[in-house]
Amino acid sequence: MPAPVRKTPANPAERENTVDEIYERVYVAILEHRLQPGTKLGEERMADIFGVSRARIREVLARLAHEQIVELFPQRGAYVAKPSTEQARDVFEARRLIEPAVVRRLVDTHTPEKIQRLRQHVELEADARRRGDKRAVIRLSGEFHTLLAELAGNSALARSMRELCMLTCLTILLYDAPTAQSCRDDEHQMIIDAVARRDRARAEEIMLDHLDHIEGSLQLDQGNGEADLEAIFRG
């Protein structure tokens, strides 16, 4: 019986959309802790799941590897990154340098519309907590910090924050930080309030305390690296 023919995008724009879509689905699966650090991302299996060529999957994995979300090993393949304790400390050191700059810029450039977007996001977090939707809580908590950087209006900062938030998510999963302590929703609200008041010093102080609380909640706990990719992406 001949092997099934996978649909190949007809033009570069379609191809890019396909790569973007697969990238985003993998990204969100990691962010929601459905994919654990150390999970193998087999090219052939993922190509079959998404109905694309292995070359397309390699593009996605290369992009994720460039952002340090995935690690590529010769002869072994691609794995969801598994940050060491030293790498975790590096991530938080970088965030302590970058995020005060983000809130300073946002204090100087915020508008009522930006503050409203942040408050709406925090309400989504609160709703997810009320519903007990842990995956949504994890994803939205990380996206709050990325949203701050996007609204601050600096694309380089926004890209950096997206990468750092993902690495933080991997670290939290790997070292088993309880969600309720690792990213407290009341502190998100306090950051917004300080920004709305244009209180730069207070916004920076709360952000640094917030990062301290996240890092301080980490506990050493290795993931097993096993996952059912088909159940994750087809479920």
Short mmCIF file of N, CA, C and O in Angstrom, two decimals, residues 99-178:
data_model
loop_
_atom_site.label_atom_id
_atom_site.label_comp_id
_atom_site.label_asym_id
_atom_site.label_seq_id
_atom_site.Cartn_x
_atom_site.Cartn_y
_atom_site.Cartn_z
N GLU A 99 13.04 43.36 33.08
CA GLU A 99 11.64 43.71 33.41
C GLU A 99 11.48 45.05 34.12
O GLU A 99 10.49 45.74 33.88
N PRO A 100 12.43 45.49 34.95
CA PRO A 100 12.31 46.87 35.44
C PRO A 100 12.35 47.88 34.31
O PRO A 100 11.64 48.89 34.34
N ALA A 101 13.16 47.60 33.27
CA ALA A 101 13.21 48.50 32.11
C ALA A 101 11.88 48.47 31.36
O ALA A 101 11.42 49.51 30.85
N VAL A 102 11.24 47.30 31.31
CA VAL A 102 9.93 47.19 30.66
C VAL A 102 8.90 48.04 31.38
O VAL A 102 8.18 48.82 30.75
N VAL A 103 8.83 47.93 32.71
CA VAL A 103 7.80 48.69 33.43
C VAL A 103 8.12 50.19 33.42
O VAL A 103 7.19 51.01 33.37
N ARG A 104 9.40 50.56 33.43
CA ARG A 104 9.75 51.98 33.32
C ARG A 104 9.25 52.55 32.01
O ARG A 104 8.66 53.63 31.97
N ARG A 105 9.49 51.81 30.94
CA ARG A 105 9.06 52.29 29.62
C ARG A 105 7.53 52.35 29.54
O ARG A 105 6.96 53.28 28.97
N LEU A 106 6.88 51.35 30.14
CA LEU A 106 5.42 51.33 30.10
C LEU A 106 4.84 52.47 30.94
O LEU A 106 3.83 53.08 30.54
N VAL A 107 5.45 52.79 32.07
CA VAL A 107 5.01 53.93 32.88
C VAL A 107 5.05 55.21 32.05
O VAL A 107 4.14 56.05 32.10
N ASP A 108 6.10 55.35 31.25
CA ASP A 108 6.27 56.57 30.45
C ASP A 108 5.37 56.62 29.22
O ASP A 108 5.12 57.70 28.68
N THR A 109 4.90 55.47 28.77
CA THR A 109 4.17 55.44 27.49
C THR A 109 2.74 54.90 27.61
O THR A 109 2.06 54.78 26.59
N HIS A 110 2.30 54.58 28.80
CA HIS A 110 1.00 53.93 28.91
C HIS A 110 -0.15 54.87 28.55
O HIS A 110 -0.05 56.09 28.63
N THR A 111 -1.23 54.24 28.12
CA THR A 111 -2.47 54.93 27.78
C THR A 111 -3.60 54.20 28.51
O THR A 111 -3.42 53.07 28.98
N PRO A 112 -4.78 54.81 28.62
CA PRO A 112 -5.91 54.11 29.23
C PRO A 112 -6.21 52.79 28.54
O PRO A 112 -6.59 51.81 29.20
N GLU A 113 -6.01 52.75 27.23
CA GLU A 113 -6.28 51.52 26.48
C GLU A 113 -5.30 50.41 26.89
O GLU A 113 -5.69 49.23 27.01
N LYS A 114 -4.04 50.76 27.08
CA LYS A 114 -3.05 49.76 27.49
C LYS A 114 -3.36 49.23 28.88
O LYS A 114 -3.27 48.02 29.13
N ILE A 115 -3.70 50.13 29.79
CA ILE A 115 -4.05 49.69 31.14
C ILE A 115 -5.26 48.78 31.12
O ILE A 115 -5.33 47.76 31.83
N GLN A 116 -6.23 49.10 30.27
CA GLN A 116 -7.43 48.27 30.16
C GLN A 116 -7.08 46.88 29.65
O GLN A 116 -7.63 45.87 30.13
N ARG A 117 -6.18 46.79 28.68
CA ARG A 117 -5.77 45.48 28.16
C ARG A 117 -5.11 44.64 29.26
O ARG A 117 -5.36 43.44 29.37
N LEU A 118 -4.28 45.29 30.07
CA LEU A 118 -3.63 44.57 31.16
C LEU A 118 -4.65 44.09 32.19
O LEU A 118 -4.58 42.96 32.68
N ARG A 119 -5.62 44.95 32.52
CA ARG A 119 -6.64 44.56 33.50
C ARG A 119 -7.51 43.44 32.96
O ARG A 119 -7.91 42.53 33.70
N GLN A 120 -7.80 43.46 31.67
CA GLN A 120 -8.58 42.38 31.07
C GLN A 120 -7.81 41.07 31.13
O GLN A 120 -8.39 40.00 31.37
N HIS A 121 -6.50 41.15 30.92
CA HIS A 121 -5.68 39.94 30.97
C HIS A 121 -5.68 39.36 32.38
O HIS A 121 -5.82 38.14 32.56
N VAL A 122 -5.53 40.22 33.39
CA VAL A 122 -5.53 39.74 34.77
C VAL A 122 -6.88 39.13 35.13
O VAL A 122 -6.96 38.15 35.88
N GLU A 123 -7.95 39.67 34.56
CA GLU A 123 -9.28 39.08 34.80
C GLU A 123 -9.37 37.69 34.18
O GLU A 123 -10.00 36.79 34.75
N LEU A 124 -8.74 37.50 33.03
CA LEU A 124 -8.69 36.15 32.44
C LEU A 124 -7.94 35.19 33.35
O LEU A 124 -8.34 34.03 33.52
N GLU A 125 -6.85 35.67 33.95
CA GLU A 125 -6.10 34.85 34.90
C GLU A 125 -6.99 34.47 36.08
O GLU A 125 -7.03 33.31 36.51
N ALA A 126 -7.70 35.47 36.63
CA ALA A 126 -8.57 35.23 37.79
C ALA A 126 -9.67 34.23 37.45
O ALA A 126 -10.00 33.34 38.26
N ASP A 127 -10.22 34.34 36.25
CA ASP A 127 -11.28 33.42 35.83
C ASP A 127 -10.73 32.00 35.72
O ASP A 127 -11.39 31.04 36.13
N ALA A 128 -9.52 31.87 35.17
CA ALA A 128 -8.91 30.54 35.05
C ALA A 128 -8.66 29.93 36.43
O ALA A 128 -8.85 28.73 36.64
N ARG A 129 -8.26 30.77 37.39
CA ARG A 129 -8.05 30.27 38.75
C ARG A 129 -9.37 29.83 39.38
O ARG A 129 -9.43 28.80 40.05
N ARG A 130 -10.42 30.61 39.15
CA ARG A 130 -11.73 30.24 39.70
C ARG A 130 -12.21 28.92 39.13
O ARG A 130 -12.86 28.13 39.82
N ARG A 131 -11.91 28.68 37.85
CA ARG A 131 -12.35 27.45 37.20
C ARG A 131 -11.42 26.28 37.50
O ARG A 131 -11.69 25.14 37.12
N GLY A 132 -10.28 26.56 38.14
CA GLY A 132 -9.31 25.52 38.42
C GLY A 132 -8.61 25.02 37.18
O GLY A 132 -8.14 23.87 37.15
N ASP A 133 -8.52 25.87 36.15
CA ASP A 133 -7.87 25.49 34.90
C ASP A 133 -6.38 25.80 35.00
O ASP A 133 -5.92 26.88 34.65
N LYS A 134 -5.62 24.83 35.50
CA LYS A 134 -4.19 25.07 35.77
C LYS A 134 -3.40 25.39 34.51
O LYS A 134 -2.50 26.21 34.53
N ARG A 135 -3.76 24.72 33.41
CA ARG A 135 -3.03 24.99 32.16
C ARG A 135 -3.21 26.43 31.72
O ARG A 135 -2.26 27.10 31.31
N ALA A 136 -4.45 26.92 31.81
CA ALA A 136 -4.70 28.31 31.42
C ALA A 136 -4.02 29.27 32.37
O ALA A 136 -3.50 30.30 31.94
N VAL A 137 -4.00 28.95 33.66
CA VAL A 137 -3.33 29.82 34.64
C VAL A 137 -1.85 29.94 34.30
O VAL A 137 -1.29 31.05 34.28
N ILE A 138 -1.21 28.82 34.02
CA ILE A 138 0.22 28.82 33.69
C ILE A 138 0.48 29.64 32.43
O ILE A 138 1.37 30.49 32.40
N ARG A 139 -0.33 29.39 31.40
CA ARG A 139 -0.12 30.11 30.13
C ARG A 139 -0.36 31.61 30.30
O ARG A 139 0.45 32.43 29.87
N LEU A 140 -1.46 31.97 30.94
CA LEU A 140 -1.80 33.39 31.08
C LEU A 140 -0.83 34.12 31.98
O LEU A 140 -0.51 35.30 31.75
N SER A 141 -0.33 33.46 33.01
CA SER A 141 0.64 34.09 33.90
C SER A 141 1.91 34.47 33.14
O SER A 141 2.45 35.57 33.31
N GLY A 142 2.38 33.54 32.30
CA GLY A 142 3.56 33.86 31.50
C GLY A 142 3.28 34.92 30.46
O GLY A 142 4.10 35.82 30.23
N GLU A 143 2.08 34.85 29.85
CA GLU A 143 1.73 35.82 28.81
C GLU A 143 1.56 37.23 29.37
O GLU A 143 1.73 38.21 28.63
N PHE A 144 1.25 37.36 30.66
CA PHE A 144 1.14 38.69 31.26
C PHE A 144 2.45 39.45 31.11
O PHE A 144 2.46 40.63 30.75
N HIS A 145 3.56 38.79 31.37
CA HIS A 145 4.86 39.45 31.31
C HIS A 145 5.23 39.79 29.87
O HIS A 145 5.83 40.84 29.60
N THR A 146 4.87 38.91 28.95
CA THR A 146 5.12 39.20 27.54
C THR A 146 4.26 40.38 27.08
O THR A 146 4.73 41.24 26.33
N LEU A 147 3.02 40.43 27.55
CA LEU A 147 2.13 41.52 27.19
C LEU A 147 2.67 42.86 27.71
O LEU A 147 2.59 43.88 27.00
N LEU A 148 3.21 42.87 28.91
CA LEU A 148 3.82 44.10 29.44
C LEU A 148 4.87 44.63 28.46
O LEU A 148 4.90 45.83 28.15
N ALA A 149 5.73 43.72 27.99
CA ALA A 149 6.79 44.13 27.08
C ALA A 149 6.24 44.59 25.73
O ALA A 149 6.73 45.57 25.15
N GLU A 150 5.22 43.92 25.24
CA GLU A 150 4.62 44.32 23.96
C GLU A 150 4.00 45.72 24.08
O GLU A 150 4.17 46.56 23.19
N LEU A 151 3.29 45.97 25.18
CA LEU A 151 2.64 47.27 25.36
C LEU A 151 3.65 48.37 25.64
O LEU A 151 3.37 49.55 25.40
N ALA A 152 4.82 48.00 26.13
CA ALA A 152 5.87 49.00 26.36
C ALA A 152 6.37 49.58 25.04
O ALA A 152 6.97 50.65 25.02
N GLY A 153 6.15 48.83 23.94
CA GLY A 153 6.44 49.38 22.63
C GLY A 153 7.84 49.16 22.11
O GLY A 153 8.27 49.82 21.17
N ASN A 154 8.57 48.20 22.70
CA ASN A 154 9.92 47.90 22.23
C ASN A 154 9.94 46.45 21.75
O ASN A 154 9.83 45.52 22.55
N SER A 155 10.06 46.24 20.45
CA SER A 155 9.94 44.90 19.89
C SER A 155 11.07 43.98 20.36
O SER A 155 10.87 42.78 20.54
N ALA A 156 12.27 44.54 20.57
CA ALA A 156 13.40 43.73 21.03
C ALA A 156 13.14 43.22 22.45
O ALA A 156 13.40 42.06 22.78
N LEU A 157 12.61 44.11 23.30
CA LEU A 157 12.27 43.70 24.66
C LEU A 157 11.17 42.63 24.64
O LEU A 157 11.21 41.67 25.41
N ALA A 158 10.20 42.81 23.76
CA ALA A 158 9.09 41.84 23.67
C ALA A 158 9.60 40.46 23.25
O ALA A 158 9.19 39.44 23.81
N ARG A 159 10.52 40.42 22.28
CA ARG A 159 11.09 39.13 21.85
C ARG A 159 11.87 38.49 22.99
O ARG A 159 11.77 37.29 23.24
N SER A 160 12.66 39.29 23.69
CA SER A 160 13.45 38.76 24.80
C SER A 160 12.55 38.21 25.90
O SER A 160 12.81 37.14 26.46
N MET A 161 11.47 38.93 26.19
CA MET A 161 10.58 38.49 27.26
C MET A 161 9.86 37.20 26.87
O MET A 161 9.64 36.33 27.73
N ARG A 162 9.48 37.07 25.62
CA ARG A 162 8.81 35.84 25.19
C ARG A 162 9.74 34.64 25.43
O ARG A 162 9.31 33.61 25.96
N GLU A 163 11.01 34.78 25.07
CA GLU A 163 11.96 33.70 25.25
C GLU A 163 12.21 33.43 26.73
O GLU A 163 12.21 32.27 27.18
N LEU A 164 12.40 34.49 27.52
CA LEU A 164 12.68 34.32 28.94
C LEU A 164 11.49 33.73 29.69
O LEU A 164 11.66 32.94 30.62
N CYS A 165 10.29 34.12 29.30
CA CYS A 165 9.09 33.57 29.95
C CYS A 165 8.95 32.08 29.65
O CYS A 165 8.55 31.30 30.53
N MET A 166 9.29 31.67 28.45
CA MET A 166 9.23 30.25 28.12
C MET A 166 10.26 29.47 28.93
O MET A 166 9.97 28.41 29.49
N LEU A 167 11.48 30.01 29.04
CA LEU A 167 12.52 29.33 29.82
C LEU A 167 12.12 29.27 31.30
O LEU A 167 12.40 28.29 31.99
N THR A 168 11.46 30.33 31.77
CA THR A 168 10.96 30.31 33.15
C THR A 168 9.92 29.22 33.33
O THR A 168 9.90 28.50 34.33
N CYS A 169 9.04 29.09 32.34
CA CYS A 169 8.00 28.06 32.39
C CYS A 169 8.63 26.67 32.46
O CYS A 169 8.21 25.82 33.27
N LEU A 170 9.65 26.43 31.65
CA LEU A 170 10.34 25.15 31.69
C LEU A 170 10.99 24.91 33.05
O LEU A 170 10.95 23.80 33.59
N THR A 171 11.56 25.97 33.60
CA THR A 171 12.21 25.86 34.91
C THR A 171 11.20 25.55 36.00
O THR A 171 11.43 24.70 36.87
N ILE A 172 10.05 26.23 35.96
CA ILE A 172 9.00 25.99 36.95
C ILE A 172 8.51 24.54 36.86
O ILE A 172 8.34 23.87 37.87
N LEU A 173 8.32 24.05 35.64
CA LEU A 173 7.87 22.68 35.46
C LEU A 173 8.93 21.70 35.94
O LEU A 173 8.64 20.74 36.66
N LEU A 174 10.18 21.94 35.58
CA LEU A 174 11.26 21.02 35.91
C LEU A 174 11.50 20.96 37.41
O LEU A 174 11.74 19.90 37.97
N TYR A 175 11.40 22.11 38.06
CA TYR A 175 11.67 22.16 39.49
C TYR A 175 10.41 22.30 40.32
O TYR A 175 10.45 22.66 41.50
N ASP A 176 9.26 22.05 39.71
CA ASP A 176 7.99 21.84 40.39
C ASP A 176 7.59 22.97 41.33
O ASP A 176 7.32 22.75 42.51
N ALA A 177 7.54 24.19 40.80
CA ALA A 177 7.05 25.30 41.61
C ALA A 177 5.53 25.28 41.61
O ALA A 177 4.92 25.22 40.55
N PRO A 178 4.91 25.32 42.77
CA PRO A 178 3.43 25.37 42.81
C PRO A 178 2.94 26.63 42.10
O PRO A 178 3.41 27.72 42.38
#
